[in-house]
XYZ file of C-alpha atoms in Angstrom:
343
model
C 59.596 -16.359 54.179
C 59.271 -14.525 51.177
C 56.736 -17.377 49.874
C 55.009 -17.259 53.146
C 54.532 -13.331 52.590
C 53.264 -13.906 49.102
C 50.836 -16.341 50.368
C 49.556 -13.901 53.198
C 48.975 -10.944 50.808
C 47.256 -13.252 48.358
C 44.842 -14.564 51.176
C 44.227 -11.067 52.217
C 43.418 -9.691 48.654
C 41.050 -12.756 48.269
C 39.157 -11.850 51.508
C 39.216 -8.375 50.604
C 37.510 -9.172 47.497
C 40.231 -7.704 45.392
C 41.459 -10.389 43.190
C 38.160 -12.517 42.972
C 35.382 -10.097 42.778
C 32.403 -11.104 40.760
C 32.738 -9.454 36.905
C 30.832 -6.217 36.725
C 27.967 -6.926 34.375
C 29.040 -5.506 31.066
C 27.043 -4.999 27.943
C 27.789 -8.670 26.902
C 26.216 -9.821 30.518
C 23.298 -7.575 31.102
C 19.768 -8.031 30.172
C 18.837 -5.969 27.212
C 15.318 -4.468 27.699
C 13.502 -2.834 24.499
C 10.138 -0.957 24.602
C 7.680 -1.911 21.964
C 4.702 0.633 21.018
C 1.615 -0.567 19.391
C -1.778 1.125 18.636
C -4.615 -1.286 18.509
C -6.238 -3.330 21.533
C -4.249 -5.983 22.912
C -6.524 -8.640 21.639
C -6.193 -7.904 17.943
C -3.751 -9.777 15.544
C -1.303 -6.829 15.318
C -0.738 -7.188 19.204
C -0.908 -11.006 18.850
C 1.918 -10.891 16.503
C 3.724 -8.454 18.689
C 3.366 -10.641 21.912
C 4.440 -13.926 19.680
C 7.613 -11.918 18.515
C 8.435 -10.834 22.036
C 8.420 -14.299 23.271
C 10.506 -15.631 20.308
C 13.322 -13.209 20.720
C 13.283 -13.858 24.598
C 13.367 -17.545 23.826
C 16.106 -17.388 20.991
C 18.253 -15.258 22.933
C 17.916 -17.172 26.180
C 16.539 -14.306 28.195
C 19.105 -12.029 27.221
C 16.600 -9.656 25.753
C 13.348 -8.741 27.325
C 10.793 -6.804 25.252
C 8.383 -4.570 27.084
C 4.872 -4.269 25.026
C 2.713 -1.415 24.994
C -0.557 -2.047 22.902
C -3.368 0.382 22.682
C -1.552 3.357 22.122
C -0.473 3.364 25.495
C 3.251 4.234 24.660
C 2.666 6.080 21.299
C -0.364 6.728 19.225
C -0.987 5.150 15.955
C 0.144 8.150 13.710
C 3.223 8.984 15.908
C 4.744 5.398 16.069
C 7.199 5.703 13.162
C 8.350 9.211 14.285
C 8.673 7.930 17.950
C 10.681 5.030 16.681
C 13.101 7.165 14.924
C 13.629 9.769 17.921
C 13.866 6.926 20.384
C 10.756 7.475 22.223
C 9.985 3.647 21.690
C 12.724 1.215 20.734
C 10.496 -0.701 18.515
C 6.984 0.038 16.849
C 4.317 -1.431 14.761
C 2.098 0.726 12.524
C 0.113 0.816 9.379
C 1.441 2.935 6.363
C -1.745 4.193 5.273
C -2.042 6.305 8.400
C 0.421 8.497 6.536
C -0.618 8.497 2.958
C 2.315 9.646 0.639
C 5.055 8.959 3.119
C 5.758 5.135 2.117
C 5.283 5.172 -1.729
C 6.987 1.876 -2.540
C 5.350 -0.244 0.255
C 1.798 1.507 -0.452
C 1.701 -0.654 -3.787
C 0.827 -3.742 -1.579
C -2.418 -1.575 -0.654
C -3.573 -1.190 -4.079
C -6.352 -3.736 -5.428
C -4.082 -6.178 -6.415
C -6.485 -9.228 -5.809
C -4.572 -10.939 -2.648
C -7.121 -13.655 -1.522
C -5.190 -14.063 2.076
C -2.815 -12.162 4.422
C -0.010 -14.670 4.232
C 0.517 -13.976 0.411
C 0.216 -10.382 0.901
C 2.541 -10.083 3.988
C 5.197 -12.054 1.939
C 4.754 -10.177 -1.019
C 5.306 -6.707 0.826
C 8.321 -8.209 2.715
C 9.849 -9.185 -0.668
C 8.924 -6.154 -2.418
C 10.611 -3.789 0.079
C 13.569 -6.130 0.454
C 13.957 -5.824 -3.414
C 13.728 -2.036 -3.595
C 15.375 -1.175 -0.187
C 13.213 2.007 -0.370
C 14.295 5.294 1.234
C 11.051 5.745 3.280
C 12.408 3.056 5.630
C 16.171 4.342 5.680
C 15.718 5.810 9.107
C 14.791 2.627 10.832
C 15.680 -1.021 10.975
C 12.832 -3.168 9.781
C 11.979 -6.237 11.901
C 8.932 -7.508 9.986
C 6.018 -6.563 7.799
C 2.528 -7.976 7.598
C -1.103 -7.148 6.245
C -4.440 -7.722 7.410
C -6.497 -10.055 5.500
C -8.390 -8.623 2.478
C -10.994 -6.199 3.379
C -14.527 -7.238 2.521
C -18.366 -6.212 3.075
C -20.179 -7.124 6.466
C -23.716 -5.949 6.131
C -27.053 -5.847 7.501
C -28.953 -7.306 4.488
C -27.318 -9.658 1.928
C -25.172 -8.195 -0.710
C -25.126 -10.790 -3.661
C -24.308 -8.664 -6.396
C -22.956 -5.155 -7.282
C -26.432 -4.108 -7.843
C -27.310 -4.810 -4.057
C -24.345 -2.572 -3.345
C -25.634 0.630 -5.098
C -26.577 3.376 -2.704
C -25.724 1.529 0.414
C -23.991 3.528 3.258
C -20.747 1.711 4.584
C -18.500 2.533 7.358
C -14.999 2.996 5.887
C -11.532 3.956 6.734
C -8.698 5.409 4.876
C -8.322 4.254 1.230
C -11.614 1.986 1.425
C -13.487 5.602 0.618
C -12.575 5.732 -2.973
C -12.794 1.828 -3.321
C -16.684 2.161 -1.962
C -17.609 5.144 -4.205
C -16.159 3.358 -7.346
C -18.424 0.013 -6.398
C -21.563 2.278 -6.215
C -21.671 2.325 -2.437
C -21.785 5.416 -0.054
C -18.857 5.647 2.097
C -19.008 6.873 5.667
C -16.110 7.859 7.612
C -16.413 7.317 11.564
C -14.468 5.496 14.311
C -14.843 1.895 14.346
C -16.081 2.226 17.960
C -19.094 4.290 16.942
C -19.985 1.753 14.052
C -22.090 -1.030 16.054
C -24.433 1.800 17.383
C -24.506 3.321 13.447
C -25.564 0.178 12.174
C -28.194 -0.557 14.651
C -29.551 2.543 14.182
C -29.582 2.497 10.389
C -27.043 5.171 9.880
C -24.992 3.087 7.870
C -25.841 -0.535 6.614
C -22.424 -2.313 7.182
C -18.601 -1.935 7.196
C -15.532 -2.471 4.938
C -12.948 -4.210 6.974
C -11.172 -7.756 7.378
C -13.461 -10.279 8.463
C -11.706 -11.131 11.807
C -13.702 -8.275 13.469
C -16.831 -10.233 13.128
C -15.477 -12.023 16.129
C -12.766 -9.593 17.792
C -15.382 -6.874 17.843
C -18.267 -8.808 17.952
C -19.485 -7.536 14.425
C -21.301 -10.703 13.785
C -24.167 -9.388 15.982
C -25.115 -6.530 13.854
C -23.841 -7.362 10.234
C -25.258 -11.096 9.774
C -24.127 -11.192 5.976
C -20.625 -11.129 4.574
C -19.422 -10.690 0.837
C -16.309 -11.738 -0.419
C -14.868 -9.214 -2.794
C -11.240 -9.240 -1.725
C -10.579 -5.743 -1.596
C -7.199 -4.194 -0.727
C -5.259 -5.230 2.347
C -3.730 -2.835 4.865
C 0.003 -2.995 5.349
C 2.015 -2.930 8.683
C 5.624 -2.452 9.340
C 7.474 -3.316 12.625
C 10.603 -1.089 12.821
C 13.338 -0.393 15.344
C 15.501 2.534 16.231
C 18.643 2.592 14.385
C 20.849 3.649 17.000
C 19.437 0.770 19.399
C 19.867 -1.705 16.784
C 23.474 -0.775 16.415
C 24.023 -1.061 19.955
C 22.973 -4.656 20.175
C 25.558 -7.430 20.375
C 25.931 -9.488 17.046
C 24.161 -12.685 18.298
C 21.130 -10.664 19.120
C 21.103 -9.010 15.731
C 21.202 -12.447 14.047
C 18.235 -13.724 16.109
C 16.080 -10.697 15.097
C 17.447 -10.815 11.335
C 16.713 -14.720 11.192
C 12.914 -13.808 12.218
C 12.335 -11.116 9.870
C 10.712 -13.121 7.100
C 9.526 -15.880 9.290
C 7.802 -13.743 11.484
C 6.163 -11.860 8.550
C 4.758 -15.139 7.309
C 3.655 -16.415 10.516
C 1.446 -13.268 11.123
C -0.253 -13.475 7.925
C -0.671 -17.375 8.686
C -2.102 -16.503 11.981
C -4.559 -13.927 11.088
C -5.960 -16.018 7.900
C -6.569 -18.899 10.486
C -8.275 -16.644 12.798
C -10.526 -15.140 9.911
C -11.698 -19.067 9.410
C -12.111 -19.159 12.998
C -14.274 -16.152 13.178
C -16.606 -16.921 10.239
C -17.104 -20.436 12.093
C -17.912 -18.541 15.143
C -20.182 -16.239 13.562
C -22.169 -18.749 11.749
C -22.588 -20.677 15.224
C -23.029 -17.626 17.395
C -25.224 -15.286 14.872
C -26.461 -17.733 11.971
C -23.996 -15.577 9.918
C -24.227 -15.905 5.830
C -21.291 -15.380 3.539
C -21.822 -14.791 -0.160
C -19.310 -14.553 -3.266
C -19.978 -12.459 -6.307
C -20.489 -13.861 -9.634
C -17.371 -14.219 -12.100
C -19.072 -11.329 -14.099
C -19.163 -8.915 -10.827
C -15.549 -9.852 -9.671
C -14.406 -8.945 -13.287
C -16.494 -5.604 -13.104
C -14.826 -4.979 -9.508
C -11.124 -5.266 -11.105
C -12.149 -2.870 -13.830
C -13.808 -0.349 -11.537
C -11.064 -0.262 -9.275
C -8.352 -0.007 -12.067
C -8.038 3.710 -12.010
C -6.626 3.616 -8.369
C -3.583 1.443 -9.508
C -3.295 3.745 -12.398
C -3.497 6.984 -10.097
C -0.729 5.473 -7.885
C 1.465 4.952 -10.936
C 1.055 8.689 -11.928
C 1.637 10.009 -8.506
C 4.760 7.790 -7.436
C 6.149 8.186 -11.187
C 6.181 11.940 -10.436
C 8.417 11.219 -7.394
C 10.957 9.830 -9.667
C 10.323 6.081 -8.761
C 9.601 3.353 -11.166
C 5.946 3.114 -10.435
C 5.101 0.704 -13.375
C 7.782 -1.741 -12.384
C 7.008 -1.697 -8.505
C 3.321 -2.703 -9.458
C 4.526 -5.454 -11.909
C 7.056 -6.683 -9.462
C 4.265 -6.762 -6.705
C 2.094 -8.856 -8.831
C 5.033 -11.018 -9.803
C 6.011 -11.681 -6.166
C 2.330 -12.125 -5.446
C 2.306 -15.067 -7.933
C 5.557 -16.364 -6.520
C 4.220 -16.569 -3.066
C 0.995 -18.184 -4.041
C 2.793 -21.133 -5.033
C 2.821 -24.087 -2.477
C 5.723 -24.036 -0.488
C 6.653 -20.443 -1.031
């Protein structure tokens, strides 16, 4: 009789859903949704890398993590992304360090005229330099990746085959390119990139200093039929995550993101280097675009003309109590290491 009563109670409990109701979705079962803020248009390479990273994280976590991406400044504007991530307005953000001069003194070394010829090497060098120094400038966030744009070069309406051709030429510039163009004999003109095509067509400026993928991405090949390879400085970017949000993630999710850090930095550099080659091929076919290289003598002159920029960095960053000379020499050594095949 007792056994029968136990069975009846057990059966009643089952039907009432007391003993075998589905397990509540705890932190280990629930899908984790993260927001990712970015500032350029969706078609540009910083947003292409964002979408690739999001897909890879979702795939490698078997759907446990979902990333909501916000390109074009739709969640946070460019200059607010770092602070927005620190405060938790976005879980993840991608920003350019040069938008806040002086705030990132160690990583800023990669934006010096160090002679990078492609984004892959510059991106890996940036990653390795920050890993080596673990600078305080990123202490409030979790670093997920670093990358750079390709080296900036000249895109002009008329051929620039020598430094003499550049003298007195008005060029649209942004950020640190102002000083560079001045030192090379040109006339820097600051204006939004969106206004530049009209300014070029009206002759207000004769060209632009930027990385060459914009020939295709923003159709600059239609307005600047000539490019000159000078391998001017890159622009550095960081992908960072809110520390509290990072600390809340399960260990297996953290491992996926940690394992991707250097890999994704390299992927982004390789992707945009390929895209530059693609843009140059498209520009030649679509607009009969021409590419020139400076002579060895002019290339050497460029190096000497831009040396004071590095000297100024060393003086400025040394005054902050940081080993600026060593940071620069380490950046150059890491550059050499990453230029070797298989690195």
